[in-house]
JSON list of C-alpha atoms in Angstrom, two decimals:
[
{"chain": "A", "resi": 10, "resn": "MET", "atom": "CA", "xyz": [9.06, -15.04, 6.96]},
{"chain": "A", "resi": 11, "resn": "SER", "atom": "CA", "xyz": [9.70, -19.03, 8.02]},
{"chain": "A", "resi": 12, "resn": "GLU", "atom": "CA", "xyz": [9.21, -17.72, 12.34]},
{"chain": "A", "resi": 13, "resn": "THR", "atom": "CA", "xyz": [5.33, -17.11, 11.22]},
{"chain": "A", "resi": 14, "resn": "THR", "atom": "CA", "xyz": [2.77, -20.05, 11.31]},
{"chain": "A", "resi": 15, "resn": "ILE", "atom": "CA", "xyz": [1.58, -21.47, 8.40]},
{"chain": "A", "resi": 16, "resn": "TYR", "atom": "CA", "xyz": [-1.84, -20.80, 8.39]},
{"chain": "A", "resi": 17, "resn": "LEU", "atom": "CA", "xyz": [-2.54, -22.25, 4.50]},
{"chain": "A", "resi": 18, "resn": "GLU", "atom": "CA", "xyz": [-0.97, -25.12, 2.45]},
{"chain": "A", "resi": 19, "resn": "MET", "atom": "CA", "xyz": [-1.74, -25.84, -0.95]},
{"chain": "A", "resi": 20, "resn": "ASN", "atom": "CA", "xyz": [0.78, -28.51, -2.53]},
{"chain": "A", "resi": 21, "resn": "ASN", "atom": "CA", "xyz": [0.82, -29.64, -6.34]},
{"chain": "A", "resi": 22, "resn": "ILE", "atom": "CA", "xyz": [-2.77, -28.30, -7.22]},
{"chain": "A", "resi": 23, "resn": "LYS", "atom": "CA", "xyz": [-4.52, -29.24, -10.44]},
{"chain": "A", "resi": 24, "resn": "LYS", "atom": "CA", "xyz": [-7.96, -28.85, -11.90]},
{"chain": "A", "resi": 25, "resn": "SER", "atom": "CA", "xyz": [-9.66, -29.32, -15.11]},
{"chain": "A", "resi": 26, "resn": "PHE", "atom": "CA", "xyz": [-13.02, -28.77, -16.56]},
{"chain": "A", "resi": 27, "resn": "GLY", "atom": "CA", "xyz": [-13.66, -31.26, -19.44]},
{"chain": "A", "resi": 28, "resn": "ASP", "atom": "CA", "xyz": [-10.11, -31.11, -21.35]},
{"chain": "A", "resi": 29, "resn": "LEU", "atom": "CA", "xyz": [-9.57, -27.78, -20.36]},
{"chain": "A", "resi": 30, "resn": "GLN", "atom": "CA", "xyz": [-6.49, -28.07, -17.59]},
{"chain": "A", "resi": 31, "resn": "VAL", "atom": "CA", "xyz": [-7.32, -24.69, -15.51]},
{"chain": "A", "resi": 32, "resn": "LEU", "atom": "CA", "xyz": [-4.46, -25.37, -13.10]},
{"chain": "A", "resi": 33, "resn": "LYS", "atom": "CA", "xyz": [-1.26, -27.32, -13.96]},
{"chain": "A", "resi": 34, "resn": "ASP", "atom": "CA", "xyz": [0.57, -27.39, -10.51]},
{"chain": "A", "resi": 35, "resn": "ILE", "atom": "CA", "xyz": [0.45, -24.76, -8.25]},
{"chain": "A", "resi": 36, "resn": "SER", "atom": "CA", "xyz": [2.08, -24.79, -5.02]},
{"chain": "A", "resi": 37, "resn": "LEU", "atom": "CA", "xyz": [1.77, -21.85, -2.00]},
{"chain": "A", "resi": 38, "resn": "LYS", "atom": "CA", "xyz": [1.93, -20.74, 1.31]},
{"chain": "A", "resi": 39, "resn": "VAL", "atom": "CA", "xyz": [-0.12, -18.11, 3.13]},
{"chain": "A", "resi": 40, "resn": "HIS", "atom": "CA", "xyz": [1.51, -17.51, 7.02]},
{"chain": "A", "resi": 41, "resn": "GLU", "atom": "CA", "xyz": [0.28, -15.68, 9.27]},
{"chain": "A", "resi": 42, "resn": "GLY", "atom": "CA", "xyz": [-0.09, -12.13, 8.87]},
{"chain": "A", "resi": 43, "resn": "GLU", "atom": "CA", "xyz": [0.48, -12.20, 5.54]},
{"chain": "A", "resi": 44, "resn": "VAL", "atom": "CA", "xyz": [-1.35, -10.49, 2.56]},
{"chain": "A", "resi": 45, "resn": "LEU", "atom": "CA", "xyz": [-1.45, -12.66, -0.30]},
{"chain": "A", "resi": 46, "resn": "SER", "atom": "CA", "xyz": [-2.35, -10.65, -3.38]},
{"chain": "A", "resi": 47, "resn": "ILE", "atom": "CA", "xyz": [-3.79, -13.02, -7.04]},
{"chain": "A", "resi": 48, "resn": "ILE", "atom": "CA", "xyz": [-2.99, -11.09, -9.99]},
{"chain": "A", "resi": 49, "resn": "GLY", "atom": "CA", "xyz": [-3.02, -11.85, -13.64]},
{"chain": "A", "resi": 50, "resn": "PRO", "atom": "CA", "xyz": [-5.22, -12.29, -16.92]},
{"chain": "A", "resi": 51, "resn": "SER", "atom": "CA", "xyz": [-8.89, -13.57, -17.46]},
{"chain": "A", "resi": 52, "resn": "GLY", "atom": "CA", "xyz": [-9.24, -16.92, -17.12]},
{"chain": "A", "resi": 53, "resn": "SER", "atom": "CA", "xyz": [-5.70, -17.80, -15.81]},
{"chain": "A", "resi": 54, "resn": "GLY", "atom": "CA", "xyz": [-7.17, -20.00, -12.60]},
{"chain": "A", "resi": 55, "resn": "LYS", "atom": "CA", "xyz": [-7.07, -17.21, -9.92]},
{"chain": "A", "resi": 56, "resn": "SER", "atom": "CA", "xyz": [-10.65, -17.81, -9.08]},
{"chain": "A", "resi": 57, "resn": "THR", "atom": "CA", "xyz": [-10.87, -21.23, -9.41]},
{"chain": "A", "resi": 58, "resn": "LEU", "atom": "CA", "xyz": [-7.62, -21.72, -7.30]},
{"chain": "A", "resi": 59, "resn": "LEU", "atom": "CA", "xyz": [-9.59, -19.95, -4.39]},
{"chain": "A", "resi": 60, "resn": "ARG", "atom": "CA", "xyz": [-12.66, -21.67, -4.86]},
{"chain": "A", "resi": 61, "resn": "ILE", "atom": "CA", "xyz": [-10.94, -24.99, -4.23]},
{"chain": "A", "resi": 62, "resn": "ALA", "atom": "CA", "xyz": [-8.75, -23.60, -1.33]},
{"chain": "A", "resi": 63, "resn": "THR", "atom": "CA", "xyz": [-12.22, -22.46, 0.32]},
{"chain": "A", "resi": 64, "resn": "MET", "atom": "CA", "xyz": [-13.55, -25.87, -0.88]},
{"chain": "A", "resi": 65, "resn": "LEU", "atom": "CA", "xyz": [-16.12, -24.68, -3.09]},
{"chain": "A", "resi": 66, "resn": "GLU", "atom": "CA", "xyz": [-14.34, -26.92, -5.92]},
{"chain": "A", "resi": 67, "resn": "THR", "atom": "CA", "xyz": [-12.87, -29.95, -5.30]},
{"chain": "A", "resi": 68, "resn": "MET", "atom": "CA", "xyz": [-9.44, -30.30, -7.13]},
{"chain": "A", "resi": 69, "resn": "ASP", "atom": "CA", "xyz": [-8.24, -33.53, -9.42]},
{"chain": "A", "resi": 70, "resn": "ASN", "atom": "CA", "xyz": [-4.73, -33.80, -7.71]},
{"chain": "A", "resi": 71, "resn": "GLY", "atom": "CA", "xyz": [-2.85, -32.35, -4.88]},
{"chain": "A", "resi": 72, "resn": "SER", "atom": "CA", "xyz": [-3.25, -31.62, -1.37]},
{"chain": "A", "resi": 73, "resn": "ILE", "atom": "CA", "xyz": [-4.85, -28.80, 1.26]},
{"chain": "A", "resi": 74, "resn": "LYS", "atom": "CA", "xyz": [-3.58, -27.86, 4.90]},
{"chain": "A", "resi": 75, "resn": "TYR", "atom": "CA", "xyz": [-4.93, -25.45, 7.23]},
{"chain": "A", "resi": 76, "resn": "MET", "atom": "CA", "xyz": [-2.65, -24.79, 10.35]},
{"chain": "A", "resi": 77, "resn": "ASP", "atom": "CA", "xyz": [-1.12, -28.32, 9.70]},
{"chain": "A", "resi": 78, "resn": "LYS", "atom": "CA", "xyz": [-4.15, -30.50, 9.62]},
{"chain": "A", "resi": 79, "resn": "GLU", "atom": "CA", "xyz": [-4.62, -31.90, 6.11]},
{"chain": "A", "resi": 80, "resn": "ALA", "atom": "CA", "xyz": [-8.33, -30.61, 4.60]},
{"chain": "A", "resi": 81, "resn": "ALA", "atom": "CA", "xyz": [-7.84, -33.03, 1.16]},
{"chain": "A", "resi": 82, "resn": "SER", "atom": "CA", "xyz": [-4.91, -34.83, -0.27]},
{"chain": "A", "resi": 83, "resn": "ALA", "atom": "CA", "xyz": [-4.22, -37.17, -3.15]},
{"chain": "A", "resi": 84, "resn": "GLU", "atom": "CA", "xyz": [-3.77, -41.21, -3.43]},
{"chain": "A", "resi": 85, "resn": "ASN", "atom": "CA", "xyz": [-2.53, -43.01, -6.77]},
{"chain": "A", "resi": 86, "resn": "GLY", "atom": "CA", "xyz": [-4.71, -40.68, -8.63]},
{"chain": "A", "resi": 87, "resn": "SER", "atom": "CA", "xyz": [-7.83, -39.78, -6.58]},
{"chain": "A", "resi": 88, "resn": "VAL", "atom": "CA", "xyz": [-8.27, -37.38, -3.89]},
{"chain": "A", "resi": 89, "resn": "HIS", "atom": "CA", "xyz": [-9.71, -37.32, -0.27]},
{"chain": "A", "resi": 90, "resn": "TYR", "atom": "CA", "xyz": [-11.33, -34.96, 1.81]},
{"chain": "A", "resi": 91, "resn": "ALA", "atom": "CA", "xyz": [-11.07, -34.54, 5.48]},
{"chain": "A", "resi": 92, "resn": "LYS", "atom": "CA", "xyz": [-13.90, -36.32, 7.23]},
{"chain": "A", "resi": 93, "resn": "PRO", "atom": "CA", "xyz": [-17.40, -34.25, 7.51]},
{"chain": "A", "resi": 94, "resn": "GLN", "atom": "CA", "xyz": [-16.48, -33.43, 11.29]},
{"chain": "A", "resi": 95, "resn": "ALA", "atom": "CA", "xyz": [-13.11, -32.64, 10.40]},
{"chain": "A", "resi": 96, "resn": "LEU", "atom": "CA", "xyz": [-13.66, -30.46, 7.57]},
{"chain": "A", "resi": 97, "resn": "ARG", "atom": "CA", "xyz": [-16.45, -28.21, 9.77]},
{"chain": "A", "resi": 98, "resn": "GLU", "atom": "CA", "xyz": [-13.72, -27.52, 11.75]},
{"chain": "A", "resi": 99, "resn": "ILE", "atom": "CA", "xyz": [-11.22, -26.76, 9.05]},
{"chain": "A", "resi": 100, "resn": "LYS", "atom": "CA", "xyz": [-13.57, -24.30, 7.58]},
{"chain": "A", "resi": 101, "resn": "LYS", "atom": "CA", "xyz": [-14.29, -22.60, 10.92]},
{"chain": "A", "resi": 102, "resn": "ASN", "atom": "CA", "xyz": [-10.31, -21.57, 9.95]},
{"chain": "A", "resi": 103, "resn": "PHE", "atom": "CA", "xyz": [-11.50, -18.62, 6.67]},
{"chain": "A", "resi": 104, "resn": "GLY", "atom": "CA", "xyz": [-13.54, -17.02, 5.39]},
{"chain": "A", "resi": 105, "resn": "LEU", "atom": "CA", "xyz": [-14.74, -15.97, 2.24]},
{"chain": "A", "resi": 106, "resn": "VAL", "atom": "CA", "xyz": [-16.14, -12.40, 0.42]},
{"chain": "A", "resi": 107, "resn": "PHE", "atom": "CA", "xyz": [-17.51, -12.71, -2.99]},
{"chain": "A", "resi": 108, "resn": "GLN", "atom": "CA", "xyz": [-17.82, -10.20, -5.53]},
{"chain": "A", "resi": 109, "resn": "ASN", "atom": "CA", "xyz": [-21.29, -10.50, -5.55]},
{"chain": "A", "resi": 110, "resn": "PHE", "atom": "CA", "xyz": [-21.68, -9.61, -2.08]},
{"chain": "A", "resi": 111, "resn": "ASN", "atom": "CA", "xyz": [-23.88, -12.87, -1.41]},
{"chain": "A", "resi": 112, "resn": "LEU", "atom": "CA", "xyz": [-26.03, -11.54, 1.37]},
{"chain": "A", "resi": 113, "resn": "PHE", "atom": "CA", "xyz": [-29.08, -12.95, 2.74]},
{"chain": "A", "resi": 114, "resn": "PRO", "atom": "CA", "xyz": [-31.73, -10.63, 0.83]},
{"chain": "A", "resi": 115, "resn": "HIS", "atom": "CA", "xyz": [-34.84, -11.24, 3.44]},
{"chain": "A", "resi": 116, "resn": "LYS", "atom": "CA", "xyz": [-32.41, -10.87, 6.27]},
{"chain": "A", "resi": 117, "resn": "THR", "atom": "CA", "xyz": [-31.83, -6.72, 7.98]},
{"chain": "A", "resi": 118, "resn": "VAL", "atom": "CA", "xyz": [-27.91, -6.07, 7.75]},
{"chain": "A", "resi": 119, "resn": "LEU", "atom": "CA", "xyz": [-27.56, -7.34, 11.57]},
{"chain": "A", "resi": 120, "resn": "HIS", "atom": "CA", "xyz": [-29.23, -10.35, 11.05]},
{"chain": "A", "resi": 121, "resn": "ASN", "atom": "CA", "xyz": [-26.64, -11.12, 8.32]},
{"chain": "A", "resi": 122, "resn": "LEU", "atom": "CA", "xyz": [-23.93, -10.79, 9.90]},
{"chain": "A", "resi": 123, "resn": "ILE", "atom": "CA", "xyz": [-25.20, -13.28, 13.49]},
{"chain": "A", "resi": 124, "resn": "ASP", "atom": "CA", "xyz": [-26.78, -15.80, 11.36]},
{"chain": "A", "resi": 125, "resn": "ALA", "atom": "CA", "xyz": [-23.94, -18.07, 11.21]},
{"chain": "A", "resi": 126, "resn": "PRO", "atom": "CA", "xyz": [-22.02, -17.18, 14.68]},
{"chain": "A", "resi": 127, "resn": "VAL", "atom": "CA", "xyz": [-25.12, -18.14, 15.84]},
{"chain": "A", "resi": 128, "resn": "HIS", "atom": "CA", "xyz": [-26.92, -20.77, 14.42]},
{"chain": "A", "resi": 129, "resn": "VAL", "atom": "CA", "xyz": [-23.96, -22.57, 13.38]},
{"chain": "A", "resi": 130, "resn": "GLN", "atom": "CA", "xyz": [-20.91, -22.04, 15.73]},
{"chain": "A", "resi": 131, "resn": "LYS", "atom": "CA", "xyz": [-23.33, -21.57, 18.45]},
{"chain": "A", "resi": 132, "resn": "ARG", "atom": "CA", "xyz": [-21.87, -18.86, 20.02]},
{"chain": "A", "resi": 133, "resn": "ASN", "atom": "CA", "xyz": [-23.55, -16.66, 22.78]},
{"chain": "A", "resi": 134, "resn": "LYS", "atom": "CA", "xyz": [-26.16, -14.55, 20.66]},
{"chain": "A", "resi": 135, "resn": "THR", "atom": "CA", "xyz": [-25.79, -11.63, 23.35]},
{"chain": "A", "resi": 136, "resn": "GLU", "atom": "CA", "xyz": [-21.89, -11.79, 22.98]},
{"chain": "A", "resi": 137, "resn": "VAL", "atom": "CA", "xyz": [-22.50, -12.02, 18.70]},
{"chain": "A", "resi": 138, "resn": "ILE", "atom": "CA", "xyz": [-24.49, -8.95, 18.84]},
{"chain": "A", "resi": 139, "resn": "ALA", "atom": "CA", "xyz": [-22.49, -6.94, 20.94]},
{"chain": "A", "resi": 140, "resn": "GLU", "atom": "CA", "xyz": [-19.51, -7.82, 18.34]},
{"chain": "A", "resi": 141, "resn": "ALA", "atom": "CA", "xyz": [-21.29, -7.39, 15.26]},
{"chain": "A", "resi": 142, "resn": "LYS", "atom": "CA", "xyz": [-22.47, -4.55, 15.99]},
{"chain": "A", "resi": 143, "resn": "ALA", "atom": "CA", "xyz": [-19.13, -3.02, 16.78]},
{"chain": "A", "resi": 144, "resn": "LEU", "atom": "CA", "xyz": [-17.68, -4.53, 13.02]},
{"chain": "A", "resi": 145, "resn": "LEU", "atom": "CA", "xyz": [-20.99, -2.48, 11.78]},
{"chain": "A", "resi": 146, "resn": "GLU", "atom": "CA", "xyz": [-18.83, 0.40, 13.68]},
{"chain": "A", "resi": 147, "resn": "LYS", "atom": "CA", "xyz": [-15.64, -0.20, 11.98]},
{"chain": "A", "resi": 148, "resn": "MET", "atom": "CA", "xyz": [-17.18, -0.80, 8.41]},
{"chain": "A", "resi": 149, "resn": "GLY", "atom": "CA", "xyz": [-19.07, 2.70, 9.17]},
{"chain": "A", "resi": 150, "resn": "LEU", "atom": "CA", "xyz": [-22.16, 1.04, 9.46]},
{"chain": "A", "resi": 151, "resn": "SER", "atom": "CA", "xyz": [-23.32, 1.30, 12.57]},
{"chain": "A", "resi": 152, "resn": "ASP", "atom": "CA", "xyz": [-26.74, 3.42, 11.11]},
{"chain": "A", "resi": 153, "resn": "LYS", "atom": "CA", "xyz": [-27.65, 0.67, 8.76]},
{"chain": "A", "resi": 154, "resn": "GLU", "atom": "CA", "xyz": [-28.06, -2.65, 11.04]},
{"chain": "A", "resi": 155, "resn": "ASP", "atom": "CA", "xyz": [-32.01, -2.48, 10.66]},
{"chain": "A", "resi": 156, "resn": "TYR", "atom": "CA", "xyz": [-31.49, -1.78, 6.82]},
{"chain": "A", "resi": 157, "resn": "TYR", "atom": "CA", "xyz": [-31.94, -4.43, 4.47]},
{"chain": "A", "resi": 158, "resn": "PRO", "atom": "CA", "xyz": [-29.43, -5.19, 1.44]},
{"chain": "A", "resi": 159, "resn": "SER", "atom": "CA", "xyz": [-31.79, -3.88, -1.29]},
{"chain": "A", "resi": 160, "resn": "GLN", "atom": "CA", "xyz": [-31.72, -0.36, 0.68]},
{"chain": "A", "resi": 161, "resn": "LEU", "atom": "CA", "xyz": [-27.82, -0.33, 0.42]},
{"chain": "A", "resi": 162, "resn": "SER", "atom": "CA", "xyz": [-25.64, 0.82, -2.10]},
{"chain": "A", "resi": 163, "resn": "GLY", "atom": "CA", "xyz": [-23.17, -1.99, -3.79]},
{"chain": "A", "resi": 164, "resn": "GLY", "atom": "CA", "xyz": [-20.27, -0.34, -1.25]},
{"chain": "A", "resi": 165, "resn": "GLN", "atom": "CA", "xyz": [-22.13, -0.97, 1.49]},
{"chain": "A", "resi": 166, "resn": "GLN", "atom": "CA", "xyz": [-23.43, -4.01, 0.52]},
{"chain": "A", "resi": 167, "resn": "GLN", "atom": "CA", "xyz": [-19.79, -5.05, 0.29]},
{"chain": "A", "resi": 168, "resn": "ARG", "atom": "CA", "xyz": [-18.52, -3.58, 3.45]},
{"chain": "A", "resi": 169, "resn": "VAL", "atom": "CA", "xyz": [-21.13, -5.54, 5.27]},
{"chain": "A", "resi": 170, "resn": "ALA", "atom": "CA", "xyz": [-20.21, -8.72, 3.37]},
{"chain": "A", "resi": 171, "resn": "ILE", "atom": "CA", "xyz": [-16.25, -8.45, 4.87]},
{"chain": "A", "resi": 172, "resn": "ALA", "atom": "CA", "xyz": [-17.98, -7.86, 8.46]},
{"chain": "A", "resi": 173, "resn": "ARG", "atom": "CA", "xyz": [-20.02, -11.45, 8.21]},
{"chain": "A", "resi": 174, "resn": "ALA", "atom": "CA", "xyz": [-17.17, -12.71, 7.23]},
{"chain": "A", "resi": 175, "resn": "LEU", "atom": "CA", "xyz": [-15.34, -11.76, 9.75]},
{"chain": "A", "resi": 176, "resn": "ALA", "atom": "CA", "xyz": [-17.88, -11.97, 12.74]},
{"chain": "A", "resi": 177, "resn": "LEU", "atom": "CA", "xyz": [-16.47, -15.50, 12.16]},
{"chain": "A", "resi": 178, "resn": "LYS", "atom": "CA", "xyz": [-13.24, -14.69, 13.79]},
{"chain": "A", "resi": 179, "resn": "PRO", "atom": "CA", "xyz": [-11.34, -16.33, 10.32]},
{"chain": "A", "resi": 180, "resn": "LYS", "atom": "CA", "xyz": [-8.10, -17.06, 10.36]},
{"chain": "A", "resi": 181, "resn": "VAL", "atom": "CA", "xyz": [-7.77, -16.09, 6.96]},
{"chain": "A", "resi": 182, "resn": "LEU", "atom": "CA", "xyz": [-9.89, -14.01, 4.45]},
{"chain": "A", "resi": 183, "resn": "PHE", "atom": "CA", "xyz": [-9.84, -14.75, 1.09]},
{"chain": "A", "resi": 184, "resn": "PHE", "atom": "CA", "xyz": [-11.69, -12.16, -1.32]},
{"chain": "A", "resi": 185, "resn": "ASP", "atom": "CA", "xyz": [-12.27, -13.13, -4.83]},
{"chain": "A", "resi": 186, "resn": "GLU", "atom": "CA", "xyz": [-12.70, -10.39, -6.55]},
{"chain": "A", "resi": 187, "resn": "PRO", "atom": "CA", "xyz": [-14.10, -8.46, -4.05]},
{"chain": "A", "resi": 188, "resn": "THR", "atom": "CA", "xyz": [-14.32, -4.85, -5.71]},
{"chain": "A", "resi": 189, "resn": "SER", "atom": "CA", "xyz": [-14.85, -6.32, -9.44]},
{"chain": "A", "resi": 190, "resn": "ALA", "atom": "CA", "xyz": [-19.32, -5.49, -9.50]},
{"chain": "A", "resi": 191, "resn": "LEU", "atom": "CA", "xyz": [-18.42, -1.78, -8.37]},
{"chain": "A", "resi": 192, "resn": "ASP", "atom": "CA", "xyz": [-17.83, 1.63, -9.82]},
{"chain": "A", "resi": 193, "resn": "PRO", "atom": "CA", "xyz": [-14.90, 3.34, -9.11]},
{"chain": "A", "resi": 194, "resn": "GLU", "atom": "CA", "xyz": [-15.93, 5.93, -6.16]},
{"chain": "A", "resi": 195, "resn": "LEU", "atom": "CA", "xyz": [-17.83, 2.68, -4.18]},
{"chain": "A", "resi": 196, "resn": "THR", "atom": "CA", "xyz": [-14.46, 0.71, -4.97]},
{"chain": "A", "resi": 197, "resn": "GLY", "atom": "CA", "xyz": [-12.62, 3.38, -3.16]},
{"chain": "A", "resi": 198, "resn": "GLU", "atom": "CA", "xyz": [-14.55, 2.69, 0.45]},
{"chain": "A", "resi": 199, "resn": "VAL", "atom": "CA", "xyz": [-14.21, -0.96, -0.45]},
{"chain": "A", "resi": 200, "resn": "LEU", "atom": "CA", "xyz": [-10.48, -1.06, -0.58]},
{"chain": "A", "resi": 201, "resn": "LYS", "atom": "CA", "xyz": [-9.89, 1.17, 2.53]},
{"chain": "A", "resi": 202, "resn": "VAL", "atom": "CA", "xyz": [-11.85, -1.17, 4.74]},
{"chain": "A", "resi": 203, "resn": "ILE", "atom": "CA", "xyz": [-9.11, -3.98, 3.08]},
{"chain": "A", "resi": 204, "resn": "LYS", "atom": "CA", "xyz": [-6.01, -1.86, 4.02]},
{"chain": "A", "resi": 205, "resn": "ALA", "atom": "CA", "xyz": [-7.65, -1.04, 7.77]},
{"chain": "A", "resi": 206, "resn": "LEU", "atom": "CA", "xyz": [-7.47, -4.87, 7.66]},
{"chain": "A", "resi": 207, "resn": "ALA", "atom": "CA", "xyz": [-4.11, -5.16, 6.60]},
{"chain": "A", "resi": 208, "resn": "GLU", "atom": "CA", "xyz": [-2.53, -2.79, 9.08]},
{"chain": "A", "resi": 209, "resn": "GLU", "atom": "CA", "xyz": [-4.01, -4.93, 11.62]},
{"chain": "A", "resi": 210, "resn": "LYS", "atom": "CA", "xyz": [-2.46, -8.13, 10.49]},
{"chain": "A", "resi": 211, "resn": "MET", "atom": "CA", "xyz": [-5.15, -9.80, 9.55]},
{"chain": "A", "resi": 212, "resn": "THR", "atom": "CA", "xyz": [-4.54, -12.69, 7.27]},
{"chain": "A", "resi": 213, "resn": "MET", "atom": "CA", "xyz": [-5.99, -12.23, 3.62]},
{"chain": "A", "resi": 214, "resn": "VAL", "atom": "CA", "xyz": [-5.93, -13.34, 0.30]},
{"chain": "A", "resi": 215, "resn": "ILE", "atom": "CA", "xyz": [-6.98, -11.56, -2.43]},
{"chain": "A", "resi": 216, "resn": "VAL", "atom": "CA", "xyz": [-8.05, -12.57, -6.10]},
{"chain": "A", "resi": 217, "resn": "THR", "atom": "CA", "xyz": [-7.53, -8.65, -7.08]},
{"chain": "A", "resi": 218, "resn": "HIS", "atom": "CA", "xyz": [-7.87, -6.60, -10.71]},
{"chain": "A", "resi": 219, "resn": "GLU", "atom": "CA", "xyz": [-6.54, -3.19, -8.88]},
{"chain": "A", "resi": 220, "resn": "MET", "atom": "CA", "xyz": [-2.71, -3.41, -9.49]},
{"chain": "A", "resi": 221, "resn": "SER", "atom": "CA", "xyz": [-2.06, -0.33, -7.68]},
{"chain": "A", "resi": 222, "resn": "PHE", "atom": "CA", "xyz": [-3.98, -1.69, -4.53]},
{"chain": "A", "resi": 223, "resn": "ALA", "atom": "CA", "xyz": [-2.05, -4.49, -4.71]},
{"chain": "A", "resi": 224, "resn": "LYS", "atom": "CA", "xyz": [1.38, -2.84, -4.92]},
{"chain": "A", "resi": 225, "resn": "LYS", "atom": "CA", "xyz": [0.31, -1.03, -1.79]},
{"chain": "A", "resi": 226, "resn": "ILE", "atom": "CA", "xyz": [-1.35, -3.44, 0.32]},
{"chain": "A", "resi": 227, "resn": "SER", "atom": "CA", "xyz": [0.30, -7.08, -0.13]},
{"chain": "A", "resi": 228, "resn": "ASP", "atom": "CA", "xyz": [3.44, -8.89, 1.62]},
{"chain": "A", "resi": 229, "resn": "ARG", "atom": "CA", "xyz": [3.63, -11.35, -1.34]},
{"chain": "A", "resi": 230, "resn": "VAL", "atom": "CA", "xyz": [1.75, -10.90, -4.82]},
{"chain": "A", "resi": 231, "resn": "ILE", "atom": "CA", "xyz": [1.55, -14.16, -7.25]},
{"chain": "A", "resi": 232, "resn": "PHE", "atom": "CA", "xyz": [0.85, -13.51, -11.26]},
{"chain": "A", "resi": 233, "resn": "MET", "atom": "CA", "xyz": [-0.88, -16.95, -12.53]},
{"chain": "A", "resi": 234, "resn": "ASP", "atom": "CA", "xyz": [-0.84, -16.81, -16.09]},
{"chain": "A", "resi": 235, "resn": "LYS", "atom": "CA", "xyz": [-2.70, -20.05, -17.93]},
{"chain": "A", "resi": 236, "resn": "GLY", "atom": "CA", "xyz": [-3.06, -21.61, -14.80]},
{"chain": "A", "resi": 237, "resn": "VAL", "atom": "CA", "xyz": [0.51, -21.67, -13.38]},
{"chain": "A", "resi": 238, "resn": "ILE", "atom": "CA", "xyz": [2.60, -19.81, -11.31]},
{"chain": "A", "resi": 239, "resn": "ALA", "atom": "CA", "xyz": [4.45, -16.95, -13.70]},
{"chain": "A", "resi": 240, "resn": "VAL", "atom": "CA", "xyz": [5.95, -15.24, -11.11]},
{"chain": "A", "resi": 241, "resn": "GLU", "atom": "CA", "xyz": [6.14, -14.45, -7.37]},
{"chain": "A", "resi": 242, "resn": "GLY", "atom": "CA", "xyz": [7.28, -12.27, -4.95]},
{"chain": "A", "resi": 243, "resn": "THR", "atom": "CA", "xyz": [7.17, -8.99, -3.40]},
{"chain": "A", "resi": 244, "resn": "PRO", "atom": "CA", "xyz": [5.49, -6.40, -4.79]},
{"chain": "A", "resi": 245, "resn": "GLU", "atom": "CA", "xyz": [8.78, -4.77, -6.07]},
{"chain": "A", "resi": 246, "resn": "GLU", "atom": "CA", "xyz": [9.82, -8.33, -7.59]},
{"chain": "A", "resi": 247, "resn": "VAL", "atom": "CA", "xyz": [6.40, -8.90, -9.46]},
{"chain": "A", "resi": 248, "resn": "PHE", "atom": "CA", "xyz": [5.25, -5.75, -10.89]},
{"chain": "A", "resi": 249, "resn": "ASN", "atom": "CA", "xyz": [9.47, -4.74, -11.93]},
{"chain": "A", "resi": 250, "resn": "SER", "atom": "CA", "xyz": [9.64, -8.64, -13.07]},
{"chain": "A", "resi": 251, "resn": "ASP", "atom": "CA", "xyz": [10.86, -8.78, -17.14]},
{"chain": "A", "resi": 252, "resn": "HIS", "atom": "CA", "xyz": [9.17, -11.81, -17.28]},
{"chain": "A", "resi": 253, "resn": "SER", "atom": "CA", "xyz": [7.53, -11.60, -20.51]},
{"chain": "A", "resi": 254, "resn": "ARG", "atom": "CA", "xyz": [3.66, -12.39, -19.38]},
{"chain": "A", "resi": 255, "resn": "MET", "atom": "CA", "xyz": [4.03, -10.01, -16.42]},
{"chain": "A", "resi": 256, "resn": "GLN", "atom": "CA", "xyz": [5.16, -6.81, -18.43]},
{"chain": "A", "resi": 257, "resn": "GLU", "atom": "CA", "xyz": [2.51, -7.61, -21.61]},
{"chain": "A", "resi": 258, "resn": "PHE", "atom": "CA", "xyz": [-0.49, -7.94, -18.79]},
{"chain": "A", "resi": 259, "resn": "LEU", "atom": "CA", "xyz": [0.46, -4.56, -16.99]},
{"chain": "A", "resi": 260, "resn": "GLY", "atom": "CA", "xyz": [1.11, -2.82, -20.47]},
{"chain": "A", "resi": 261, "resn": "LYS", "atom": "CA", "xyz": [-2.08, -4.29, -21.85]},
{"chain": "A", "resi": 262, "resn": "LEU", "atom": "CA", "xyz": [-3.89, -2.89, -18.48]},
{"chain": "A", "resi": 263, "resn": "LYS", "atom": "CA", "xyz": [-2.01, 0.25, -18.78]},
{"chain": "A", "resi": 264, "resn": "HIS", "atom": "CA", "xyz": [-3.78, 0.95, -22.21]},
{"chain": "A", "resi": 265, "resn": "GLU", "atom": "CA", "xyz": [-7.63, -0.57, -21.10]}
]
């Protein structure tokens, strides 16, 4: 793994909300082409970590680098983020797929995909439309480009959301529990898309409750508990770990 480029590096991340310390000292690296799954009980800090990695939430301490460029760092107890222009450039490195799709309800599927590449990235509209149509075909949604989100199933909306994130050509794609708002049948179609991306060596960080999926798809798994990384390693190492909290977590899942 060491020869590959490090796309994301987070060191000593800490975050509290009032008296509640949500992240206690988290460090991780994500390498090019790697699929990293983050698992753990509710309230362990998984989504907060993802929100900090994608600058949707500020941190109290630590540093974040994308492609070796510093996005944020702490000095003398205060956190400094890169200047707005530099931060905009850094943010082009990643895309984010939320659990609730977050599509524009008043725009068609195609317009949801082309909006940011055309208006934010200022790319050629004809080119962007061609790429968007190819992405929709890849997602099995070619016939839905003129539909509005409300006319689609949850699984279709989530596939549009993934296509929209990919339209920005990110280096790293983050997923925050991409199937938690879906019923089991629709979950399958979204997981299939993520699996196909993994096979294409898309670099991904996935916060998920789908244990068998995490086991199958990941190069590395992080098990978080109470704001720390309790276990980290290959899927085999993590899922077969004799760490008591990991065992308890898996035991509870079996009985749900």
